[in-house]
PDB file of C-alpha atoms in Angstrom:
ATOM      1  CA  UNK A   1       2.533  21.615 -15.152  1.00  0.00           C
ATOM      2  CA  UNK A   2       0.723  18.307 -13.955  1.00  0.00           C
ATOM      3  CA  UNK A   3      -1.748  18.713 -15.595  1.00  0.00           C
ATOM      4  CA  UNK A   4      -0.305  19.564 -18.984  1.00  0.00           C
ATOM      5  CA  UNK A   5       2.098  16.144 -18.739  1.00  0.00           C
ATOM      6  CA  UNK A   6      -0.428  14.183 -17.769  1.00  0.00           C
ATOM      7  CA  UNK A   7      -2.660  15.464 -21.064  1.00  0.00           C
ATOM      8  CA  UNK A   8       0.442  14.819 -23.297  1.00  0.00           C
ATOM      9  CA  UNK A   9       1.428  11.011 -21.972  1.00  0.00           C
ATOM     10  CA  UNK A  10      -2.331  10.667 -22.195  1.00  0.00           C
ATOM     11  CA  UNK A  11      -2.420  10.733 -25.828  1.00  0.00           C
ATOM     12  CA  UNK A  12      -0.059   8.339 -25.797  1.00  0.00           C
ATOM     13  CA  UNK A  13      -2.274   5.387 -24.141  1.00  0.00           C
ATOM     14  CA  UNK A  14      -5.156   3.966 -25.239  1.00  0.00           C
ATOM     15  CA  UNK A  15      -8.439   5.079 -24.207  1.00  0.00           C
ATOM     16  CA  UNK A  16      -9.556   2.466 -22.141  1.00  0.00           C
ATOM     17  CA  UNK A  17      -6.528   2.372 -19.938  1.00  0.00           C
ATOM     18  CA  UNK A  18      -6.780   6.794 -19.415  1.00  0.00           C
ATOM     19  CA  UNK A  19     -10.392   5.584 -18.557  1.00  0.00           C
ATOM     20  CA  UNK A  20      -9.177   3.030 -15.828  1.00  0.00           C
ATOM     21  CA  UNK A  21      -6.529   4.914 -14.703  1.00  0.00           C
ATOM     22  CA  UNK A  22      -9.119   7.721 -13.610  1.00  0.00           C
ATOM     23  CA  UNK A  23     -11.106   4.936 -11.810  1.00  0.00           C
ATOM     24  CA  UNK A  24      -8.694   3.340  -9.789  1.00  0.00           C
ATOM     25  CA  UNK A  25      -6.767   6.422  -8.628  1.00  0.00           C
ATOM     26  CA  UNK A  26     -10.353   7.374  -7.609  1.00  0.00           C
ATOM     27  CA  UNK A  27     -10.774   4.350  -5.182  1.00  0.00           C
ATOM     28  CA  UNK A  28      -7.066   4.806  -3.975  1.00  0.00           C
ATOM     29  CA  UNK A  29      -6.511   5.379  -0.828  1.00  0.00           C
ATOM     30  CA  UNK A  30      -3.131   6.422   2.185  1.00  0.00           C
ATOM     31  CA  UNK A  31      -5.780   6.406   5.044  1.00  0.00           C
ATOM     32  CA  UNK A  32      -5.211   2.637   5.719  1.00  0.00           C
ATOM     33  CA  UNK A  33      -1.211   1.479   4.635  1.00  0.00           C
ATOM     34  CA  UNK A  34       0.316  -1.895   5.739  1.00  0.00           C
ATOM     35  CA  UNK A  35       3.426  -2.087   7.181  1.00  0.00           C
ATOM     36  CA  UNK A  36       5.482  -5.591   6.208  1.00  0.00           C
ATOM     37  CA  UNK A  37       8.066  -6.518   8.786  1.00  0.00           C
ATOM     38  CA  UNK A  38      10.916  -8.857   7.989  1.00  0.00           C
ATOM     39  CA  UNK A  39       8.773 -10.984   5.862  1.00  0.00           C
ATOM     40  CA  UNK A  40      10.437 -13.437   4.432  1.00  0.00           C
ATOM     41  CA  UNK A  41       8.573 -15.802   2.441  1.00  0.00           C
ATOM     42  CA  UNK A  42       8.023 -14.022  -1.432  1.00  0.00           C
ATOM     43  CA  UNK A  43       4.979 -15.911  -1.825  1.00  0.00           C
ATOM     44  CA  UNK A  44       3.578 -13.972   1.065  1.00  0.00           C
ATOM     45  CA  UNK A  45       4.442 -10.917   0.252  1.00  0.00           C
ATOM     46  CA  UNK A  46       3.531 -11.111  -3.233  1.00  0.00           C
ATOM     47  CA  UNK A  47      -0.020 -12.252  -2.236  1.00  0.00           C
ATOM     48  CA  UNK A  48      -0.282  -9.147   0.434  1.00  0.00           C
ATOM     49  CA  UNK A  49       0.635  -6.936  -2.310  1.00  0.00           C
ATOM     50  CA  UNK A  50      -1.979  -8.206  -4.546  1.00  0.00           C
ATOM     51  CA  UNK A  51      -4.757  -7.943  -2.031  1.00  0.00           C
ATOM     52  CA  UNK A  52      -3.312  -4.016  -1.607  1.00  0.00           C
ATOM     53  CA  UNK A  53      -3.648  -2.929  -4.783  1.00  0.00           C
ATOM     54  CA  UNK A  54      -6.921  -4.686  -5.543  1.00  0.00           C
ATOM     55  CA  UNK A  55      -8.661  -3.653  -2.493  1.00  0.00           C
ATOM     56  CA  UNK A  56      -7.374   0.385  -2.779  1.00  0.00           C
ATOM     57  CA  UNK A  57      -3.897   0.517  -0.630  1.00  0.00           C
ATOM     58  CA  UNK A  58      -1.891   2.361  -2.727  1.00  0.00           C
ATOM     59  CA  UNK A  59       1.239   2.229   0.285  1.00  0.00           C
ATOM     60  CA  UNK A  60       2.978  -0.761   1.761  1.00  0.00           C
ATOM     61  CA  UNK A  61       5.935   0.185   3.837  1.00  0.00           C
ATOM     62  CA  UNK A  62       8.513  -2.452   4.176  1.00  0.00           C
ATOM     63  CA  UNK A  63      11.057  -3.177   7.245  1.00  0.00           C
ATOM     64  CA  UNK A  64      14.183  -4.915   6.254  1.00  0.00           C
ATOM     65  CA  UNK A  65      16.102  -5.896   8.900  1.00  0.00           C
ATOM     66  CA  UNK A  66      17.342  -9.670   9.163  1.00  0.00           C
ATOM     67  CA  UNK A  67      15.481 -10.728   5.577  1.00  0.00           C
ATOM     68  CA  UNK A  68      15.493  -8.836   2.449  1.00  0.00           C
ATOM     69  CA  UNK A  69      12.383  -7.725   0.637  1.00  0.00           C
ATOM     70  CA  UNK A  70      11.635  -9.689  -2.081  1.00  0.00           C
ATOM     71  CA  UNK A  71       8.360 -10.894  -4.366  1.00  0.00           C
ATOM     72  CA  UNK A  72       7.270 -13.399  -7.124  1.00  0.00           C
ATOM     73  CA  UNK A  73       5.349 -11.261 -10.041  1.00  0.00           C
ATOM     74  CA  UNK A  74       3.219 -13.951 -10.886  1.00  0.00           C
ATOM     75  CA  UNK A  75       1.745 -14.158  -7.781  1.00  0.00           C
ATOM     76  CA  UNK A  76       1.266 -10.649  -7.002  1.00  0.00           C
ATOM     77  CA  UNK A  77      -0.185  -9.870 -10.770  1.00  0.00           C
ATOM     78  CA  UNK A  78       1.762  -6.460 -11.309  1.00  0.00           C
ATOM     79  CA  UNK A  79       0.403  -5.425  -8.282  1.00  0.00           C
ATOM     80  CA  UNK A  80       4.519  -4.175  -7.340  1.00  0.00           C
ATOM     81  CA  UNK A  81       3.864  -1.671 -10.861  1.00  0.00           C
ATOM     82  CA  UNK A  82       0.914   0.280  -8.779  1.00  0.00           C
ATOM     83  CA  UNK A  83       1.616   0.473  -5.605  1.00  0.00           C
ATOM     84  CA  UNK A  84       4.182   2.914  -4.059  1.00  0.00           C
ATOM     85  CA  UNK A  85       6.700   0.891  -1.992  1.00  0.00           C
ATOM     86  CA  UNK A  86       8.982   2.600   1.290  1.00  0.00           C
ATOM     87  CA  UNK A  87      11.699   0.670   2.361  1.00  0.00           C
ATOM     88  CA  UNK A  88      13.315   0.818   5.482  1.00  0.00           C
ATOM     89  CA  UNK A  89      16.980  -0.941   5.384  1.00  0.00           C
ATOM     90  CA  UNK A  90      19.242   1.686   5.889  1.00  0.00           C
ATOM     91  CA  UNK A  91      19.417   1.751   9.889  1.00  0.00           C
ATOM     92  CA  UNK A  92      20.422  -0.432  12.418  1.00  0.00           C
ATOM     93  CA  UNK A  93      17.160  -0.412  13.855  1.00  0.00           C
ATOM     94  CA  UNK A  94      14.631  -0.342  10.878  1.00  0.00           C
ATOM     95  CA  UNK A  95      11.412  -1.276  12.407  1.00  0.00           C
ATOM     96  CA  UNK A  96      11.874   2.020  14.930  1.00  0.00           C
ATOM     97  CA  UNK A  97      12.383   4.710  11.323  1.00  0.00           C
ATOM     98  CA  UNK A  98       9.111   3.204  10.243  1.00  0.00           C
ATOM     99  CA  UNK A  99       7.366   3.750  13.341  1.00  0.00           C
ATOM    100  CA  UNK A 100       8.716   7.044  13.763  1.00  0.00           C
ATOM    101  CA  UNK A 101       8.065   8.372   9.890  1.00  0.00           C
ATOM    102  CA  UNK A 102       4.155   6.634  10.248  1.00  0.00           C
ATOM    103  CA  UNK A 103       4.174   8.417  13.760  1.00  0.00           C
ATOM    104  CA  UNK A 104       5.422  11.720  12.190  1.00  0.00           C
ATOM    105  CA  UNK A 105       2.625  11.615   9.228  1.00  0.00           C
ATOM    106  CA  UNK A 106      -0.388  11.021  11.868  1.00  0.00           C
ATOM    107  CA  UNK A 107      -0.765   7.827  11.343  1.00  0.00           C
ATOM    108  CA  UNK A 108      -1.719   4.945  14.554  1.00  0.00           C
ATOM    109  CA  UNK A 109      -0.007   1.848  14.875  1.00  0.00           C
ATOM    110  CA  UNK A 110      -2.363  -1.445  15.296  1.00  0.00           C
ATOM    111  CA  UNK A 111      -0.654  -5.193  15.135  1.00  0.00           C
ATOM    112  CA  UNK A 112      -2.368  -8.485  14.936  1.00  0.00           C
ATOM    113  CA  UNK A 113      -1.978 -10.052  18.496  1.00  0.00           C
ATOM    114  CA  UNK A 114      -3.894 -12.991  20.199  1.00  0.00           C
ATOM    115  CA  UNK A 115      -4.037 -11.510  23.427  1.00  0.00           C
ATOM    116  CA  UNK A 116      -7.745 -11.846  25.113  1.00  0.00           C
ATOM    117  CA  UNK A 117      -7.341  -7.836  25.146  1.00  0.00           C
ATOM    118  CA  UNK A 118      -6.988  -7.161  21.535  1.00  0.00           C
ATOM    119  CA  UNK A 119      -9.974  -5.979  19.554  1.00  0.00           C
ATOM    120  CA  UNK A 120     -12.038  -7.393  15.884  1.00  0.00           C
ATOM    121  CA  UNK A 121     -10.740  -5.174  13.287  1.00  0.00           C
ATOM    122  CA  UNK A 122     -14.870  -4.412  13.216  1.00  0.00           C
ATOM    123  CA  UNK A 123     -13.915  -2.261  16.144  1.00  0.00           C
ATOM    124  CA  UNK A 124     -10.666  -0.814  15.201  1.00  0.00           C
ATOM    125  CA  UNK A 125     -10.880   3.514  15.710  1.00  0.00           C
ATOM    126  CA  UNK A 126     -10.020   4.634  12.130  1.00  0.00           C
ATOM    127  CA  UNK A 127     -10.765   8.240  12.632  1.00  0.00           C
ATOM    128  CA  UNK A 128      -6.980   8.820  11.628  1.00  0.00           C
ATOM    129  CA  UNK A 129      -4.787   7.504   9.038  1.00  0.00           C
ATOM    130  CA  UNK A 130      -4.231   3.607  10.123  1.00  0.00           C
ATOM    131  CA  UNK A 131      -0.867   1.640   9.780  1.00  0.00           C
ATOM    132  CA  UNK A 132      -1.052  -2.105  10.094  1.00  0.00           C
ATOM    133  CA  UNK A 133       1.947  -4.171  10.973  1.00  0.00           C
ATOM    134  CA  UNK A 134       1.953  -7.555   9.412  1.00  0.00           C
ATOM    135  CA  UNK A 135       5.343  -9.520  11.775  1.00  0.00           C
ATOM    136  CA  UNK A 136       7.433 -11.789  10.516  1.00  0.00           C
ATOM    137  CA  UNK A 137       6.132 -15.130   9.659  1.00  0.00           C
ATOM    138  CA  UNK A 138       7.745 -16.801  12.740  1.00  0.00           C
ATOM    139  CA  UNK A 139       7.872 -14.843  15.690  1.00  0.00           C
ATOM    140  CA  UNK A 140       5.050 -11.970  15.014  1.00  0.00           C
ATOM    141  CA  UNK A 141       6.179  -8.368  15.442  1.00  0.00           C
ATOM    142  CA  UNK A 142       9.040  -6.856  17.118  1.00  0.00           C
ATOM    143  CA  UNK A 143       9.346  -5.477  20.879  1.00  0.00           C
ATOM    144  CA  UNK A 144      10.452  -2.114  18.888  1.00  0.00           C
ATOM    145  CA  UNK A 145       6.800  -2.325  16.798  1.00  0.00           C
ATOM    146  CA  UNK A 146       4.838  -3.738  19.965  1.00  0.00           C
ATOM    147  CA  UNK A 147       5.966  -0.608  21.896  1.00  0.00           C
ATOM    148  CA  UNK A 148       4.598   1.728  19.456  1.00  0.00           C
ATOM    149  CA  UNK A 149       1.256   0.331  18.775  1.00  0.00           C
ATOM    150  CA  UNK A 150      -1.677   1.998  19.640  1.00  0.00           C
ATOM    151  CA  UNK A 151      -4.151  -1.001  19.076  1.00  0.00           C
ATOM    152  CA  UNK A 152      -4.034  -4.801  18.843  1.00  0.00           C
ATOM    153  CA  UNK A 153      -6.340  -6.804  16.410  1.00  0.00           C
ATOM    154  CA  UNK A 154      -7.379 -10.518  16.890  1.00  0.00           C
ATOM    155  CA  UNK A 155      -9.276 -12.027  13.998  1.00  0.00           C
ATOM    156  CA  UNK A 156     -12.288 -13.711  15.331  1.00  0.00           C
ATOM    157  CA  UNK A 157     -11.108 -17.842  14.729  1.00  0.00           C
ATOM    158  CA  UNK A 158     -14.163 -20.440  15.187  1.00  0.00           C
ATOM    159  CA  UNK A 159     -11.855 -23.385  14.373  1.00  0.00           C
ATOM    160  CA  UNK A 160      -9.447 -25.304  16.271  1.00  0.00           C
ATOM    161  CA  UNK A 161      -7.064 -23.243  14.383  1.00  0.00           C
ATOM    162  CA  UNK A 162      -5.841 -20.529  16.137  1.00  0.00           C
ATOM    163  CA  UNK A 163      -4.016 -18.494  13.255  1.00  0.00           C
ATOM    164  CA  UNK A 164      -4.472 -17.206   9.977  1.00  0.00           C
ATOM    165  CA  UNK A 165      -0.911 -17.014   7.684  1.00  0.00           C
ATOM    166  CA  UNK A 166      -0.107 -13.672   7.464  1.00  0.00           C
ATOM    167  CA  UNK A 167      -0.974 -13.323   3.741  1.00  0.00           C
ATOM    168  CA  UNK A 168      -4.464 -14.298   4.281  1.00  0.00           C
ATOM    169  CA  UNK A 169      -4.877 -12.647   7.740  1.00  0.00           C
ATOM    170  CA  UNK A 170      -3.297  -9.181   6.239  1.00  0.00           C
ATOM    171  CA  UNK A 171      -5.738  -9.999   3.201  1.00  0.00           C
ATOM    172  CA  UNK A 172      -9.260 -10.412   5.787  1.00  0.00           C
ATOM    173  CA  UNK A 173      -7.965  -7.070   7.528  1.00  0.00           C
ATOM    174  CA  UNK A 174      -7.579  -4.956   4.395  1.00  0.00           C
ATOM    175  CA  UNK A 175     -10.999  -6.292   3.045  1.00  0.00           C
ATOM    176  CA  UNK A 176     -12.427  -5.568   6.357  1.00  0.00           C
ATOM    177  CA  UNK A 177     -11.159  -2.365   6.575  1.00  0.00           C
ATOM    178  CA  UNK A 178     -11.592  -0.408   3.022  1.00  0.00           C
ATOM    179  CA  UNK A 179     -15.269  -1.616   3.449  1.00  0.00           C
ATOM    180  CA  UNK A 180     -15.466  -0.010   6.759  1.00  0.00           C
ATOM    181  CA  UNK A 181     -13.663   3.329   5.387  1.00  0.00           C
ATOM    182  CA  UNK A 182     -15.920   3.530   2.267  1.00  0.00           C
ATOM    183  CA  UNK A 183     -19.199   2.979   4.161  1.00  0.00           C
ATOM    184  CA  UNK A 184     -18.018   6.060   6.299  1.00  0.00           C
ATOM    185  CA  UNK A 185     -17.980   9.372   6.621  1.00  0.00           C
ATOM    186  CA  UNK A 186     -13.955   9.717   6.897  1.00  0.00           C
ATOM    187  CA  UNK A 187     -12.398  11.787   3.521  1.00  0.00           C
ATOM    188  CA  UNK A 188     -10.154   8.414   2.731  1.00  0.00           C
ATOM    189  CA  UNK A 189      -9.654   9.215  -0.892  1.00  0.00           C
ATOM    190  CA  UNK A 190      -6.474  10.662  -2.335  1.00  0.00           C
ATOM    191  CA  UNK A 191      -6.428  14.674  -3.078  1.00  0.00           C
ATOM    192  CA  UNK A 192      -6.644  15.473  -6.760  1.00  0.00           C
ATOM    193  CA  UNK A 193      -2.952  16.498  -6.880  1.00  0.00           C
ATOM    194  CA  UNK A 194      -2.369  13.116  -5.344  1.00  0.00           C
ATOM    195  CA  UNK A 195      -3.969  11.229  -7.791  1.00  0.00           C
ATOM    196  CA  UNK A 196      -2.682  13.545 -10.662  1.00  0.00           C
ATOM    197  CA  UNK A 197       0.696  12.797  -9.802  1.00  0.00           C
ATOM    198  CA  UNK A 198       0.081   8.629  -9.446  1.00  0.00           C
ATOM    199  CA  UNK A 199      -1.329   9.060 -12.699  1.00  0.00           C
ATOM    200  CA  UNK A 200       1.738  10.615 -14.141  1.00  0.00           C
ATOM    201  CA  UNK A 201       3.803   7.600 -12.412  1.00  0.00           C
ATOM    202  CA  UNK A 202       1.584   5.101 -13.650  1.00  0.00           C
ATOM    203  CA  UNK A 203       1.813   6.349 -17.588  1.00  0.00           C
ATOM    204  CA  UNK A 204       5.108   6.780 -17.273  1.00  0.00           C
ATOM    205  CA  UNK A 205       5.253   2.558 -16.300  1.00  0.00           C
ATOM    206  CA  UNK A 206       2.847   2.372 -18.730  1.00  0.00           C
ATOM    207  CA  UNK A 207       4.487   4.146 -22.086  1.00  0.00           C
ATOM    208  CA  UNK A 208       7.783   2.121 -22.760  1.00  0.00           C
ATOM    209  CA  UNK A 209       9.051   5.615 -24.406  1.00  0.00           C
ATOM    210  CA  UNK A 210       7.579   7.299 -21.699  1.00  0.00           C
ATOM    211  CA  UNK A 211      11.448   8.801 -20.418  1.00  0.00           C
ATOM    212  CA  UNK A 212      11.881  10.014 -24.068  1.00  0.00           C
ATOM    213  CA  UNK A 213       8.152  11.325 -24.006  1.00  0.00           C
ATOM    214  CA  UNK A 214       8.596  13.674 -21.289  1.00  0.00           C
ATOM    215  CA  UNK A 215      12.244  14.672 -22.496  1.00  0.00           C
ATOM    216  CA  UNK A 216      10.627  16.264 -25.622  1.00  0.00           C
ATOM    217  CA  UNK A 217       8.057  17.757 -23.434  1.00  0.00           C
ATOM    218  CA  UNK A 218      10.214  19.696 -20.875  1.00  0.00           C
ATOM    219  CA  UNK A 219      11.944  20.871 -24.056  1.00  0.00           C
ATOM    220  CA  UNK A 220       8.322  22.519 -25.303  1.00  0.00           C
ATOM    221  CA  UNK A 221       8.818  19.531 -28.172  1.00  0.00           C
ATOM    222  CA  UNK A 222       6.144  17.397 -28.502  1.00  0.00           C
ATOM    223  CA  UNK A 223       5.070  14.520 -30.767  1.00  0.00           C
TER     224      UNK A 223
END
């Protein structure tokens, strides 16, 4: 059934975007997601989006719980249109139903930190799925993240600056990190079905009829 949608929106783009949509789902990736709590500023998250979907994240998970999630589209380039975005702002405590849905799905928790203790994401165990927690631009993470992690990252700094913004350090992690998983031996890449069905999503955002499109196809009419 997939399958047989997926042929018939198909027809309905042009050639060169079927062609790209087959190469990017390729490279896409739910081993390594990044978790965006209470972020505030839209440029940031806009820009943390953008390095997502260029570098192969397909999931960012988002924490709402004093500051709404929000995003500028010219900074993030459409990147919002190709990514798959989980909210969390329906709890009194939203940071803790992220952790426990990441938790439930196998994934570790890691945090940026500048403890003397915390590791160079060079050294960060991504043997299973990998969730990292970009805080709020103020005060970092939560207690209710910081007592779920299972790792803290520093970025190595050789300045007298001791931090990165969180946009660029989220941005130097990802990089870091999808070069590490695709120089592996980990299986990081979606399953077929997986990318079969972003595929589907992404036609449908990319075929303005695409609603009335798969209307006349459940009804065995086609065009």
């Amino acid at each position: 059934m997939g399958q047989d949608l997926y042929e018939y929106l198909s027809h309905h783009l042009t050639g060169r975007k079927r062609e790209l949509f087959d190469q990017v789902a390729h490279e896409r990736t739910r081993h390594l997601t990044v978790v965006l709590e209470d972020i505030y500023q839209t440029q940031n998250a806009s820009a943390i989006m953008r390095s997502a979907e260029s570098w192969g994240v397909q999931d960012i998970h988002v924490i709402e719980n004093e500051h709404a999630f929000n995003f500028h589209r010219r900074i993030s380039k459409g990147a919002y249109d190709w990514l798959t975005i989980h909210r969390y702002n329906e709890g009194a405590d939203n940071s803790l139903a992220c952790m426990r849905a990441l938790k439930q799905q196998g994934y570790s928790i890691a945090a940026t930190s500048l403890e003397d203790s915390a590791m160079a994401p060079e050294y960060l165990p991504m043997d299973r799925p990998l969730a990292i927690v970009m805080g709020t631009e103020l005060t970092g993470i939560s207690e209710t993240v910081r007592t779920h992690c299972d790792h803290f990252i520093k970025i190595p700094m050789r300045g007298f600056t001791e931090s990165l913004t969180v946009s660029v350090a989220s941005g130097v992690l990802m990089y870091t990190l999808m070069n590490r998983l695709r120089a592996s031996g980990i299986t990081w890449r979606l399953r077929e079905e997986e990318q079969l069905e972003l595929k589907i999503l992404w036609a449908r955002k990319a075929i303005a009829w695409s609603d009335t499109l798969i209307e006349l196809f459940e009804s065995g009419e086609r065009l």
